[in-house]
mmCIF file of C-alpha atoms and ligand atoms in Angstrom:
data_model
loop_
_atom_site.group_PDB
_atom_site.id
_atom_site.type_symbol
_atom_site.label_atom_id
_atom_site.label_comp_id
_atom_site.label_asym_id
_atom_site.label_seq_id
_atom_site.Cartn_x
_atom_site.Cartn_y
_atom_site.Cartn_z
ATOM 1 C CA UNK R 30 -20.502 -26.245 2.989
ATOM 2 C CA UNK R 31 -19.890 -23.472 0.439
ATOM 3 C CA UNK R 32 -16.165 -22.656 0.136
ATOM 4 C CA UNK R 33 -15.384 -19.295 1.931
ATOM 5 C CA UNK R 34 -14.343 -16.191 -0.474
ATOM 6 C CA UNK R 35 -10.580 -15.288 0.435
ATOM 7 C CA UNK R 36 -9.858 -11.564 1.199
ATOM 8 C CA UNK R 37 -6.219 -10.929 0.608
ATOM 9 C CA UNK R 38 -5.427 -7.944 3.014
ATOM 10 C CA UNK R 39 -2.525 -5.493 2.270
ATOM 11 C CA UNK R 40 -1.344 -3.893 5.545
ATOM 12 C CA UNK R 41 -3.170 -6.822 7.644
ATOM 13 C CA UNK R 42 -0.377 -6.017 10.696
ATOM 14 C CA UNK R 43 -1.502 -2.404 10.416
ATOM 15 C CA UNK R 44 -4.281 -0.306 11.305
ATOM 16 C CA UNK R 45 -6.668 -0.463 8.525
ATOM 17 C CA UNK R 46 -5.836 -3.768 7.300
ATOM 18 C CA UNK R 47 -5.956 -5.097 10.904
ATOM 19 C CA UNK R 48 -9.538 -3.830 11.499
ATOM 20 C CA UNK R 49 -10.601 -5.835 8.333
ATOM 21 C CA UNK R 50 -8.936 -8.948 9.404
ATOM 22 C CA UNK R 51 -10.611 -8.919 12.695
ATOM 23 C CA UNK R 52 -13.867 -8.100 11.074
ATOM 24 C CA UNK R 53 -13.827 -11.207 8.901
ATOM 25 C CA UNK R 54 -12.695 -13.375 11.467
ATOM 26 C CA UNK R 55 -15.367 -12.196 14.008
ATOM 27 C CA UNK R 56 -18.304 -13.237 11.586
ATOM 28 C CA UNK R 57 -17.295 -16.890 11.466
ATOM 29 C CA UNK R 58 -20.643 -17.483 9.534
ATOM 30 C CA UNK R 59 -20.151 -14.709 7.110
ATOM 31 C CA UNK R 60 -18.509 -16.509 4.138
ATOM 32 C CA UNK R 61 -15.339 -15.056 3.932
ATOM 33 C CA UNK R 62 -11.733 -15.910 4.739
ATOM 34 C CA UNK R 63 -8.854 -13.699 5.741
ATOM 35 C CA UNK R 64 -5.572 -13.859 4.079
ATOM 36 C CA UNK R 65 -3.027 -11.524 5.979
ATOM 37 C CA UNK R 66 -0.073 -10.066 3.831
ATOM 38 C CA UNK R 67 2.740 -9.097 5.555
ATOM 39 C CA UNK R 68 6.527 -8.559 4.550
ATOM 40 C CA UNK R 69 7.377 -11.064 7.457
ATOM 41 C CA UNK R 70 5.420 -13.975 9.035
ATOM 42 C CA UNK R 71 7.585 -14.424 12.112
ATOM 43 C CA UNK R 72 6.615 -11.023 13.617
ATOM 44 C CA UNK R 73 4.602 -11.048 16.666
ATOM 45 C CA UNK R 74 1.699 -9.069 15.090
ATOM 46 C CA UNK R 75 1.746 -11.697 12.201
ATOM 47 C CA UNK R 76 1.446 -14.469 14.739
ATOM 48 C CA UNK R 77 -1.532 -12.601 16.441
ATOM 49 C CA UNK R 78 -3.234 -12.456 13.272
ATOM 50 C CA UNK R 79 -2.615 -16.285 12.591
ATOM 51 C CA UNK R 80 -3.816 -17.218 16.000
ATOM 52 C CA UNK R 81 -7.151 -15.319 15.143
ATOM 53 C CA UNK R 82 -7.511 -17.554 12.282
ATOM 54 C CA UNK R 83 -5.790 -15.654 9.549
ATOM 55 C CA UNK R 84 -3.781 -17.219 6.691
ATOM 56 C CA UNK R 85 -0.103 -15.452 6.480
ATOM 57 C CA UNK R 86 1.332 -14.676 3.001
ATOM 58 C CA UNK R 87 4.522 -12.957 2.464
ATOM 59 C CA UNK R 88 3.967 -9.983 -0.007
ATOM 60 C CA UNK R 89 5.474 -6.337 -0.314
ATOM 61 C CA UNK R 90 3.860 -3.648 -2.223
ATOM 62 C CA UNK R 91 7.164 -2.733 -3.997
ATOM 63 C CA UNK R 92 7.347 -6.417 -5.733
ATOM 64 C CA UNK R 93 4.354 -6.802 -8.036
ATOM 65 C CA UNK R 94 5.299 -10.515 -8.559
ATOM 66 C CA UNK R 95 4.867 -11.199 -4.701
ATOM 67 C CA UNK R 96 1.501 -9.515 -5.203
ATOM 68 C CA UNK R 97 0.389 -11.797 -7.698
ATOM 69 C CA UNK R 98 1.345 -14.534 -5.636
ATOM 70 C CA UNK R 99 -0.528 -13.410 -2.699
ATOM 71 C CA UNK R 100 -3.745 -12.389 -4.654
ATOM 72 C CA UNK R 101 -4.095 -15.707 -6.498
ATOM 73 C CA UNK R 102 -7.083 -17.778 -5.674
ATOM 74 C CA UNK R 103 -8.386 -14.940 -3.966
ATOM 75 C CA UNK R 104 -12.147 -13.514 -4.187
ATOM 76 C CA UNK R 105 -11.006 -9.953 -3.222
ATOM 77 C CA UNK R 106 -8.359 -7.695 -1.930
ATOM 78 C CA UNK R 107 -7.984 -4.687 0.388
ATOM 79 C CA UNK R 108 -5.274 -2.254 -0.912
ATOM 80 C CA UNK R 109 -3.623 0.297 0.843
ATOM 81 C CA UNK R 110 -0.325 2.068 0.776
ATOM 82 C CA UNK R 111 1.957 3.681 3.363
ATOM 83 C CA UNK R 112 2.882 7.117 2.793
ATOM 84 C CA UNK R 113 4.358 8.002 6.035
ATOM 85 C CA UNK R 114 6.789 5.055 5.970
ATOM 86 C CA UNK R 115 8.604 6.782 3.041
ATOM 87 C CA UNK R 116 6.978 10.251 2.200
ATOM 88 C CA UNK R 117 7.035 9.720 -1.726
ATOM 89 C CA UNK R 118 4.137 10.188 -3.519
ATOM 90 C CA UNK R 119 5.503 8.758 -6.414
ATOM 91 C CA UNK R 120 6.269 5.745 -4.612
ATOM 92 C CA UNK R 121 2.844 5.320 -3.540
ATOM 93 C CA UNK R 122 1.270 5.568 -7.071
ATOM 94 C CA UNK R 123 3.804 2.850 -7.784
ATOM 95 C CA UNK R 124 2.525 0.473 -5.140
ATOM 96 C CA UNK R 125 -0.999 1.309 -6.037
ATOM 97 C CA UNK R 126 -0.259 0.536 -9.601
ATOM 98 C CA UNK R 127 1.428 -2.867 -8.461
ATOM 99 C CA UNK R 128 -1.307 -3.704 -6.654
ATOM 100 C CA UNK R 129 -3.774 -3.065 -9.416
ATOM 101 C CA UNK R 130 -2.003 -5.175 -11.737
ATOM 102 C CA UNK R 131 -1.842 -7.884 -9.599
ATOM 103 C CA UNK R 132 -5.500 -7.774 -8.751
ATOM 104 C CA UNK R 133 -6.135 -7.843 -12.644
ATOM 105 C CA UNK R 134 -3.681 -10.571 -13.119
ATOM 106 C CA UNK R 135 -5.480 -12.616 -10.421
ATOM 107 C CA UNK R 136 -8.948 -11.830 -11.708
ATOM 108 C CA UNK R 137 -9.995 -10.617 -8.247
ATOM 109 C CA UNK R 138 -13.577 -9.850 -8.030
ATOM 110 C CA UNK R 139 -13.819 -7.186 -5.606
ATOM 111 C CA UNK R 140 -11.077 -4.522 -4.705
ATOM 112 C CA UNK R 141 -11.257 -1.912 -2.285
ATOM 113 C CA UNK R 142 -8.634 0.885 -2.660
ATOM 114 C CA UNK R 143 -8.231 3.129 0.374
ATOM 115 C CA UNK R 144 -8.128 6.507 -1.211
ATOM 116 C CA UNK R 145 -8.050 10.259 -0.430
ATOM 117 C CA UNK R 146 -9.190 13.223 -2.825
ATOM 118 C CA UNK R 147 -6.581 14.389 -5.333
ATOM 119 C CA UNK R 148 -6.778 18.048 -3.738
ATOM 120 C CA UNK R 149 -5.557 19.432 -6.839
ATOM 121 C CA UNK R 150 -8.920 19.107 -8.477
ATOM 122 C CA UNK R 151 -9.989 21.847 -5.852
ATOM 123 C CA UNK R 152 -6.728 23.558 -5.455
ATOM 124 C CA UNK R 153 -5.000 23.714 -8.572
ATOM 125 C CA UNK R 154 -0.915 24.535 -8.251
ATOM 126 C CA UNK R 155 -1.410 27.814 -9.474
ATOM 127 C CA UNK R 156 -3.659 28.532 -6.230
ATOM 128 C CA UNK R 157 -1.309 30.152 -3.743
ATOM 129 C CA UNK R 158 -3.402 29.833 -0.781
ATOM 130 C CA UNK R 159 -1.029 26.856 0.325
ATOM 131 C CA UNK R 160 2.277 26.297 -1.080
ATOM 132 C CA UNK R 161 3.075 23.446 -3.645
ATOM 133 C CA UNK R 162 5.067 20.709 -2.086
ATOM 134 C CA UNK R 163 7.454 18.450 -3.749
ATOM 135 C CA UNK R 164 7.105 19.999 -7.099
ATOM 136 C CA UNK R 165 3.653 19.221 -7.948
ATOM 137 C CA UNK R 166 1.421 18.526 -5.039
ATOM 138 C CA UNK R 167 -0.577 20.311 -2.632
ATOM 139 C CA UNK R 168 -1.265 17.412 -0.167
ATOM 140 C CA UNK R 169 1.226 14.876 -1.091
ATOM 141 C CA UNK R 170 -0.133 12.235 0.711
ATOM 142 C CA UNK R 171 -3.644 12.869 -0.501
ATOM 143 C CA UNK R 172 -3.020 13.627 -4.195
ATOM 144 C CA UNK R 173 -1.065 10.495 -4.690
ATOM 145 C CA UNK R 174 -3.797 8.590 -3.521
ATOM 146 C CA UNK R 175 -6.264 10.211 -5.591
ATOM 147 C CA UNK R 176 -4.405 9.905 -8.649
ATOM 148 C CA UNK R 177 -4.098 6.359 -8.543
ATOM 149 C CA UNK R 178 -7.706 5.820 -8.557
ATOM 150 C CA UNK R 179 -7.555 6.023 -12.385
ATOM 151 C CA UNK R 180 -4.996 3.409 -12.492
ATOM 152 C CA UNK R 181 -7.809 0.838 -10.981
ATOM 153 C CA UNK R 182 -10.169 2.201 -13.328
ATOM 154 C CA UNK R 183 -8.181 1.987 -16.323
ATOM 155 C CA UNK R 184 -7.266 -1.394 -15.774
ATOM 156 C CA UNK R 185 -10.908 -2.502 -15.393
ATOM 157 C CA UNK R 186 -10.237 -3.812 -11.711
ATOM 158 C CA UNK R 187 -13.498 -4.162 -10.277
ATOM 159 C CA UNK R 188 -13.015 -1.333 -7.430
ATOM 160 C CA UNK R 189 -14.728 0.391 -4.421
ATOM 161 C CA UNK R 190 -13.164 3.640 -3.900
ATOM 162 C CA UNK R 191 -12.913 4.098 0.132
ATOM 163 C CA UNK R 192 -12.602 7.669 1.289
ATOM 164 C CA UNK R 193 -11.231 7.342 4.674
ATOM 165 C CA UNK R 194 -11.152 9.993 7.531
ATOM 166 C CA UNK R 195 -8.356 11.476 10.033
ATOM 167 C CA UNK R 196 -7.812 8.650 12.398
ATOM 168 C CA UNK R 197 -8.662 9.672 16.043
ATOM 169 C CA UNK R 198 -5.737 7.120 16.976
ATOM 170 C CA UNK R 199 -3.554 10.216 15.629
ATOM 171 C CA UNK R 200 -3.856 11.288 19.152
ATOM 172 C CA UNK R 201 -1.893 8.069 20.395
ATOM 173 C CA UNK R 202 0.686 7.585 17.739
ATOM 174 C CA UNK R 203 1.037 10.630 15.442
ATOM 175 C CA UNK R 204 1.939 13.230 18.381
ATOM 176 C CA UNK R 205 -1.143 15.090 17.932
ATOM 177 C CA UNK R 206 -2.309 14.271 21.669
ATOM 178 C CA UNK R 207 -2.880 17.201 24.187
ATOM 179 C CA UNK R 208 -0.131 19.045 24.889
ATOM 180 C CA UNK R 209 0.772 21.443 27.779
ATOM 181 C CA UNK R 210 0.759 25.153 26.751
ATOM 182 C CA UNK R 211 2.546 27.792 28.330
ATOM 183 C CA UNK R 212 0.113 28.130 31.529
ATOM 184 C CA UNK R 213 0.103 24.395 32.022
ATOM 185 C CA UNK R 214 -3.339 23.570 30.489
ATOM 186 C CA UNK R 215 -3.548 20.764 27.943
ATOM 187 C CA UNK R 216 -4.513 21.579 24.432
ATOM 188 C CA UNK R 217 -4.925 19.986 20.889
ATOM 189 C CA UNK R 218 -3.891 22.140 18.236
ATOM 190 C CA UNK R 219 -4.889 22.217 14.763
ATOM 191 C CA UNK R 220 -5.698 24.947 12.076
ATOM 192 C CA UNK R 221 -9.347 24.001 11.576
ATOM 193 C CA UNK R 222 -11.080 27.182 12.707
ATOM 194 C CA UNK R 223 -14.592 26.323 13.752
ATOM 195 C CA UNK R 224 -15.139 23.711 11.091
ATOM 196 C CA UNK R 225 -16.056 20.160 11.594
ATOM 197 C CA UNK R 226 -13.235 17.536 11.007
ATOM 198 C CA UNK R 227 -14.480 13.893 9.974
ATOM 199 C CA UNK R 228 -12.813 11.531 12.188
ATOM 200 C CA UNK R 229 -12.894 7.935 12.886
ATOM 201 C CA UNK R 230 -11.444 4.993 14.966
ATOM 202 C CA UNK R 231 -8.783 3.362 12.560
ATOM 203 C CA UNK R 232 -10.316 0.144 13.450
ATOM 204 C CA UNK R 233 -13.430 1.019 12.201
ATOM 205 C CA UNK R 234 -12.246 1.825 8.576
ATOM 206 C CA UNK R 235 -11.397 -1.800 8.011
ATOM 207 C CA UNK R 236 -14.678 -2.918 9.717
ATOM 208 C CA UNK R 237 -16.569 -0.631 7.063
ATOM 209 C CA UNK R 238 -14.665 -1.968 4.311
ATOM 210 C CA UNK R 239 -15.848 -5.477 5.679
ATOM 211 C CA UNK R 240 -19.424 -4.378 4.988
ATOM 212 C CA UNK R 241 -18.622 -3.372 1.601
ATOM 213 C CA UNK R 242 -17.311 -6.832 0.746
ATOM 214 C CA UNK R 243 -20.560 -8.249 2.137
ATOM 215 C CA UNK R 244 -22.663 -6.004 0.130
ATOM 216 C CA UNK R 245 -20.521 -7.287 -3.152
ATOM 217 C CA UNK R 246 -21.073 -6.267 -6.906
ATOM 218 C CA UNK R 247 -23.545 -3.688 -6.103
ATOM 219 C CA UNK R 248 -20.529 -1.827 -4.632
ATOM 220 C CA UNK R 249 -18.069 -2.066 -7.269
ATOM 221 C CA UNK R 250 -17.417 1.203 -9.117
ATOM 222 C CA UNK R 251 -18.616 3.380 -6.254
ATOM 223 C CA UNK R 252 -17.046 5.916 -3.880
ATOM 224 C CA UNK R 253 -17.806 5.431 -0.363
ATOM 225 C CA UNK R 254 -16.690 8.007 2.178
ATOM 226 C CA UNK R 255 -16.646 6.954 5.902
ATOM 227 C CA UNK R 256 -16.472 8.632 9.472
ATOM 228 C CA UNK R 257 -17.317 7.853 13.068
ATOM 229 C CA UNK R 258 -18.273 11.542 13.722
ATOM 230 C CA UNK R 259 -17.494 15.047 12.399
ATOM 231 C CA UNK R 260 -16.444 17.310 15.134
ATOM 232 C CA UNK R 261 -14.799 20.778 15.621
ATOM 233 C CA UNK R 262 -11.519 20.970 17.589
ATOM 234 C CA UNK R 263 -13.453 22.551 20.399
ATOM 235 C CA UNK R 264 -16.097 19.620 20.580
ATOM 236 C CA UNK R 265 -13.035 17.292 20.654
ATOM 237 C CA UNK R 266 -11.334 19.064 23.262
ATOM 238 C CA UNK R 267 -14.493 19.138 25.270
ATOM 239 C CA UNK R 268 -14.616 15.332 24.806
ATOM 240 C CA UNK R 269 -10.978 14.966 26.002
ATOM 241 C CA UNK R 270 -12.014 17.040 29.160
ATOM 242 C CA UNK R 271 -14.906 14.845 29.758
ATOM 243 C CA UNK R 272 -12.854 11.421 29.525
ATOM 244 C CA UNK R 273 -9.668 12.583 31.084
ATOM 245 C CA UNK R 274 -11.406 14.670 33.937
ATOM 246 C CA UNK R 275 -9.034 17.616 33.508
ATOM 247 C CA UNK R 276 -9.297 20.647 31.151
ATOM 248 C CA UNK R 277 -8.115 20.395 27.652
ATOM 249 C CA UNK R 278 -8.624 23.241 25.350
ATOM 250 C CA UNK R 279 -8.705 23.678 21.539
ATOM 251 C CA UNK R 280 -5.791 25.890 20.470
ATOM 252 C CA UNK R 281 -6.558 26.932 16.833
ATOM 253 C CA UNK R 282 -3.649 28.265 14.775
ATOM 254 C CA UNK R 283 -3.222 29.557 11.298
ATOM 255 C CA UNK R 284 -2.589 26.511 8.652
ATOM 256 C CA UNK R 285 0.967 28.454 7.864
ATOM 257 C CA UNK R 286 1.845 28.277 11.543
ATOM 258 C CA UNK R 287 1.146 24.504 11.599
ATOM 259 C CA UNK R 288 3.031 23.940 8.473
ATOM 260 C CA UNK R 289 6.256 25.687 10.168
ATOM 261 C CA UNK R 290 5.825 23.206 13.338
ATOM 262 C CA UNK R 291 9.067 21.488 11.967
ATOM 263 C CA UNK R 292 8.197 17.868 12.496
ATOM 264 C CA UNK R 293 8.511 15.509 9.187
ATOM 265 C CA UNK R 294 5.274 16.181 7.220
ATOM 266 C CA UNK R 295 3.919 19.301 9.158
ATOM 267 C CA UNK R 296 3.827 20.965 5.936
ATOM 268 C CA UNK R 297 1.705 18.145 4.170
ATOM 269 C CA UNK R 298 -0.481 18.015 7.163
ATOM 270 C CA UNK R 299 -0.721 21.735 7.538
ATOM 271 C CA UNK R 300 -2.069 21.873 3.782
ATOM 272 C CA UNK R 301 -4.307 18.714 4.845
ATOM 273 C CA UNK R 302 -6.080 20.682 7.418
ATOM 274 C CA UNK R 303 -6.470 24.011 5.355
ATOM 275 C CA UNK R 304 -8.024 21.743 2.623
ATOM 276 C CA UNK R 305 -10.298 20.298 5.083
ATOM 277 C CA UNK R 306 -11.136 23.762 6.443
ATOM 278 C CA UNK R 307 -11.499 25.505 3.195
ATOM 279 C CA UNK R 308 -13.512 22.970 1.315
ATOM 280 C CA UNK R 309 -15.399 21.425 4.456
ATOM 281 C CA UNK R 310 -18.852 21.340 2.775
ATOM 282 C CA UNK R 311 -17.523 18.998 0.091
ATOM 283 C CA UNK R 312 -15.139 16.882 2.106
ATOM 284 C CA UNK R 313 -17.815 16.484 4.929
ATOM 285 C CA UNK R 314 -20.383 15.760 2.351
ATOM 286 C CA UNK R 315 -18.104 12.986 0.780
ATOM 287 C CA UNK R 316 -17.858 11.427 4.288
ATOM 288 C CA UNK R 317 -21.364 9.870 5.638
ATOM 289 C CA UNK R 318 -21.580 8.777 9.248
ATOM 290 C CA UNK R 319 -25.039 6.856 8.868
ATOM 291 C CA UNK R 320 -23.527 4.961 5.757
ATOM 292 C CA UNK R 321 -20.577 3.841 7.575
ATOM 293 C CA UNK R 322 -22.558 2.759 10.559
ATOM 294 C CA UNK R 323 -25.192 0.868 7.850
ATOM 295 C CA UNK R 324 -21.507 -0.899 6.897
ATOM 296 C CA UNK R 325 -20.307 -1.607 10.491
ATOM 297 C CA UNK R 326 -22.981 -1.535 13.197
ATOM 298 C CA UNK R 327 -20.187 -1.275 16.037
ATOM 299 C CA UNK R 328 -18.928 1.997 14.583
ATOM 300 C CA UNK R 329 -17.254 4.140 17.643
ATOM 301 C CA UNK R 330 -18.161 7.541 18.690
ATOM 302 C CA UNK R 331 -15.491 9.893 19.304
ATOM 303 C CA UNK R 332 -16.725 9.395 23.248
ATOM 304 C CA UNK R 333 -16.728 5.915 22.973
ATOM 305 C CA UNK R 334 -13.195 5.704 21.374
ATOM 306 C CA UNK R 335 -11.752 7.911 24.294
ATOM 307 C CA UNK R 336 -13.242 5.746 26.904
ATOM 308 C CA UNK R 337 -11.592 2.829 25.520
ATOM 309 C CA UNK R 338 -8.109 4.575 24.394
ATOM 310 C CA UNK R 339 -7.614 7.328 26.723
ATOM 311 C CA UNK R 340 -4.898 5.268 29.011
ATOM 312 C CA UNK R 341 -2.803 5.110 25.656
ATOM 313 C CA UNK R 342 -2.691 8.740 24.921
ATOM 314 C CA UNK R 343 0.734 9.991 26.145
ATOM 315 C CA UNK R 344 0.406 13.169 28.041
ATOM 316 C CA UNK R 345 3.165 15.457 28.605
HETATM 317 N N1 LIG I 697 -3.364 8.696 10.129
HETATM 318 C C1 LIG I 697 -4.298 8.876 9.689
HETATM 319 O O1 LIG I 697 -5.028 9.900 10.105
HETATM 320 C C2 LIG I 697 -4.864 8.419 8.175
HETATM 321 C C3 LIG I 697 -6.230 8.991 7.691
HETATM 322 C C4 LIG I 697 -6.312 8.320 6.359
HETATM 323 C C5 LIG I 697 -5.591 7.489 5.657
HETATM 324 N N2 LIG I 697 -4.156 7.407 6.184
HETATM 325 C C6 LIG I 697 -3.557 6.570 5.290
HETATM 326 O O2 LIG I 697 -3.528 5.339 5.831
HETATM 327 C C7 LIG I 697 -2.284 4.726 5.029
HETATM 328 C C8 LIG I 697 -1.410 3.803 6.079
HETATM 329 O O3 LIG I 697 -2.427 2.684 6.280
HETATM 330 P P1 LIG I 697 -2.372 1.855 8.130
HETATM 331 O O4 LIG I 697 -2.681 3.229 9.000
HETATM 332 O O5 LIG I 697 -3.204 0.855 8.151
HETATM 333 O O6 LIG I 697 -0.863 1.591 8.044
HETATM 334 P P2 LIG I 697 0.032 1.149 9.619
HETATM 335 O O7 LIG I 697 -0.734 0.877 10.516
HETATM 336 O O8 LIG I 697 1.001 2.062 9.325
HETATM 337 O O9 LIG I 697 0.541 -0.476 8.752
HETATM 338 C C9 LIG I 697 1.306 -0.389 7.946
HETATM 339 C C10 LIG I 697 1.428 -2.086 7.994
HETATM 340 O O10 LIG I 697 1.542 -2.425 6.428
HETATM 341 C C11 LIG I 697 2.678 -3.143 6.236
HETATM 342 N N3 LIG I 697 3.654 -2.752 5.154
HETATM 343 C C12 LIG I 697 4.459 -1.453 5.367
HETATM 344 N N4 LIG I 697 5.160 -1.514 4.143
HETATM 345 C C13 LIG I 697 4.820 -2.505 3.437
HETATM 346 C C14 LIG I 697 5.070 -2.623 2.118
HETATM 347 N N5 LIG I 697 6.102 -2.317 1.555
HETATM 348 N N6 LIG I 697 4.640 -3.732 1.660
HETATM 349 C C15 LIG I 697 3.923 -4.682 2.281
HETATM 350 N N7 LIG I 697 3.155 -4.442 3.254
HETATM 351 C C16 LIG I 697 3.972 -3.188 4.064
HETATM 352 C C17 LIG I 697 3.517 -3.301 7.420
HETATM 353 O O11 LIG I 697 3.533 -4.643 7.754
HETATM 354 P P3 LIG I 697 4.501 -5.811 7.906
HETATM 355 O O12 LIG I 697 5.486 -4.894 8.572
HETATM 356 O O13 LIG I 697 3.789 -7.019 8.581
HETATM 357 O O14 LIG I 697 4.719 -5.859 6.351
HETATM 358 C C18 LIG I 697 2.660 -2.572 8.648
HETATM 359 O O15 LIG I 697 2.276 -3.656 9.599
HETATM 360 C C19 LIG I 697 -1.279 5.879 4.827
HETATM 361 O O16 LIG I 697 -1.204 5.934 3.380
HETATM 362 C C20 LIG I 697 -1.901 7.244 5.328
HETATM 363 O O17 LIG I 697 -2.140 8.328 4.575
HETATM 364 C C21 LIG I 697 -3.988 7.741 7.431
#
């Protein structure tokens, strides 16, 4: 039997990487093996992956030598950074640079870089429709990822650039779920007006990435945008109403109000939603649902995701 191609997965115990690990291991005849990178092989999450059949290897994206060891002997790697753990775009670029160097050092044949748009290409710092943040960014957690694309390209790493979408899981973990308004009715709040927001089940990002690895060389150098569905706030609220069996409304607010909500990163997310609203044709055009489903036939719709996850959404 031919030896399996090893995919080294950064963030394996997390959302994107975890989906990829499970997709590789679900496809027993697919010819790929999963190497889960983690900072600690002793956690319950790491043990869960090992029980499924993943190889566990210690690595830290702040430590290029650990990445070189973890990528050694692999065919490919899934590279992702963790902005919300440290809120530093410069650190994100440094981590992406470390992964790109390690990928080149290991001679990897296919890397997927989980990226987003550098919004400054559409909203230069001089454009005052939204404030400049941290001195030189408009949407820090987007801009740093987009800026890092050139590092992979410049080092000659054979890379597919994966444009991800808003996780519906944010309604569970990111405090974006329905909240009770002054009249007691539940509502989701976003500054999207009536524009559609490309969204996806976080698990499906990794499952689409697996489809990209399966397609192989033809995907190198390409930018692939994925989403499970594009929905307006009102459409998402209607889906919540159907799933929960109680009214959920869409509460539209101006981006400036969202930026001032006061939680860490509210300004970054306010600018992000404004970018997605103001450039919706470009942003949606870059994220194709049919292409995502071709890569991942089990791609979930928002209704299907809600049916599976509604009990996990904290309701005030
Ligand atoms: N939320 C959204 O809607 C959304 C949408 C698109 C893109 N994104 C982007 O997604 C990225 C996060 O991906 P995710 O959601 O898959 O992450 P996640 O679920 O938060 O998982 C992070 C995992 O990465 C590992 N990790 C953290 N720091 C590390 C380090 N220094 N070195 C090595 N591993 C480390 C941790 O594993 P161990 O503890 O096992 O090491 C953790 O389990 C962010 O940059 C965000 O901007 C988010």
